[in-house]
Amino acid sequence: MKSKTDIKKLVTIALLLAIGMVLYQITPPFVMGMRPNFLLAMMFIAIILADDYKLTLIIGLVSGIYCAIISTFPGGQVGNIVDKLITCQVVFLMFKAMKSRMPKQVMIAIIGFICTAVSGTVFLVTASLVAGLPKSFTFLVLTVVIPATIINTVVSIILYNAVTVSLKYSHK
């Protein structure tokens, strides 16, 4: 039987991913059709909170399915699942390597930056293999992936702070 702590962790992760999906879906695009990927940021936070490899794979799969459901990009359904399954593992490995070596704010910024870039690049490669790309790979990296990486880094830090404050007050 699962302990109360394990169930609380699973419920928290499920809520984070659901909130991330809703925020991602309702946020209007504002730069060349791009919007912050709140679900990706919440995936990073959920993996850090979980601190468990099996849960990391589940978080990645669920995040990929959620993103696939709302994707309008050609080949985006497969691209989202593949990219989240790869990205979640990169997040987990980076988290394990950095967790005791640096402040959490710096760690989440680095993870947010690098892993958003990984996610976007893997997504584009997968989508190009599945359905082709509407524009050149380089053009999409420069105009979508790099700006998304910068925006998602800031969003990751803000959401991480909000989640940690919320969890701190909810456990009192």
XYZ file of C-alpha atoms in Angstrom, residues 1-4 6-7:
6
model
C 0.000 0.000 0.000
C 1.184 3.506 -0.796
C 1.958 5.799 2.083
C 0.157 9.102 2.565
C 3.476 8.948 -1.821
C -0.185 9.651 -2.557
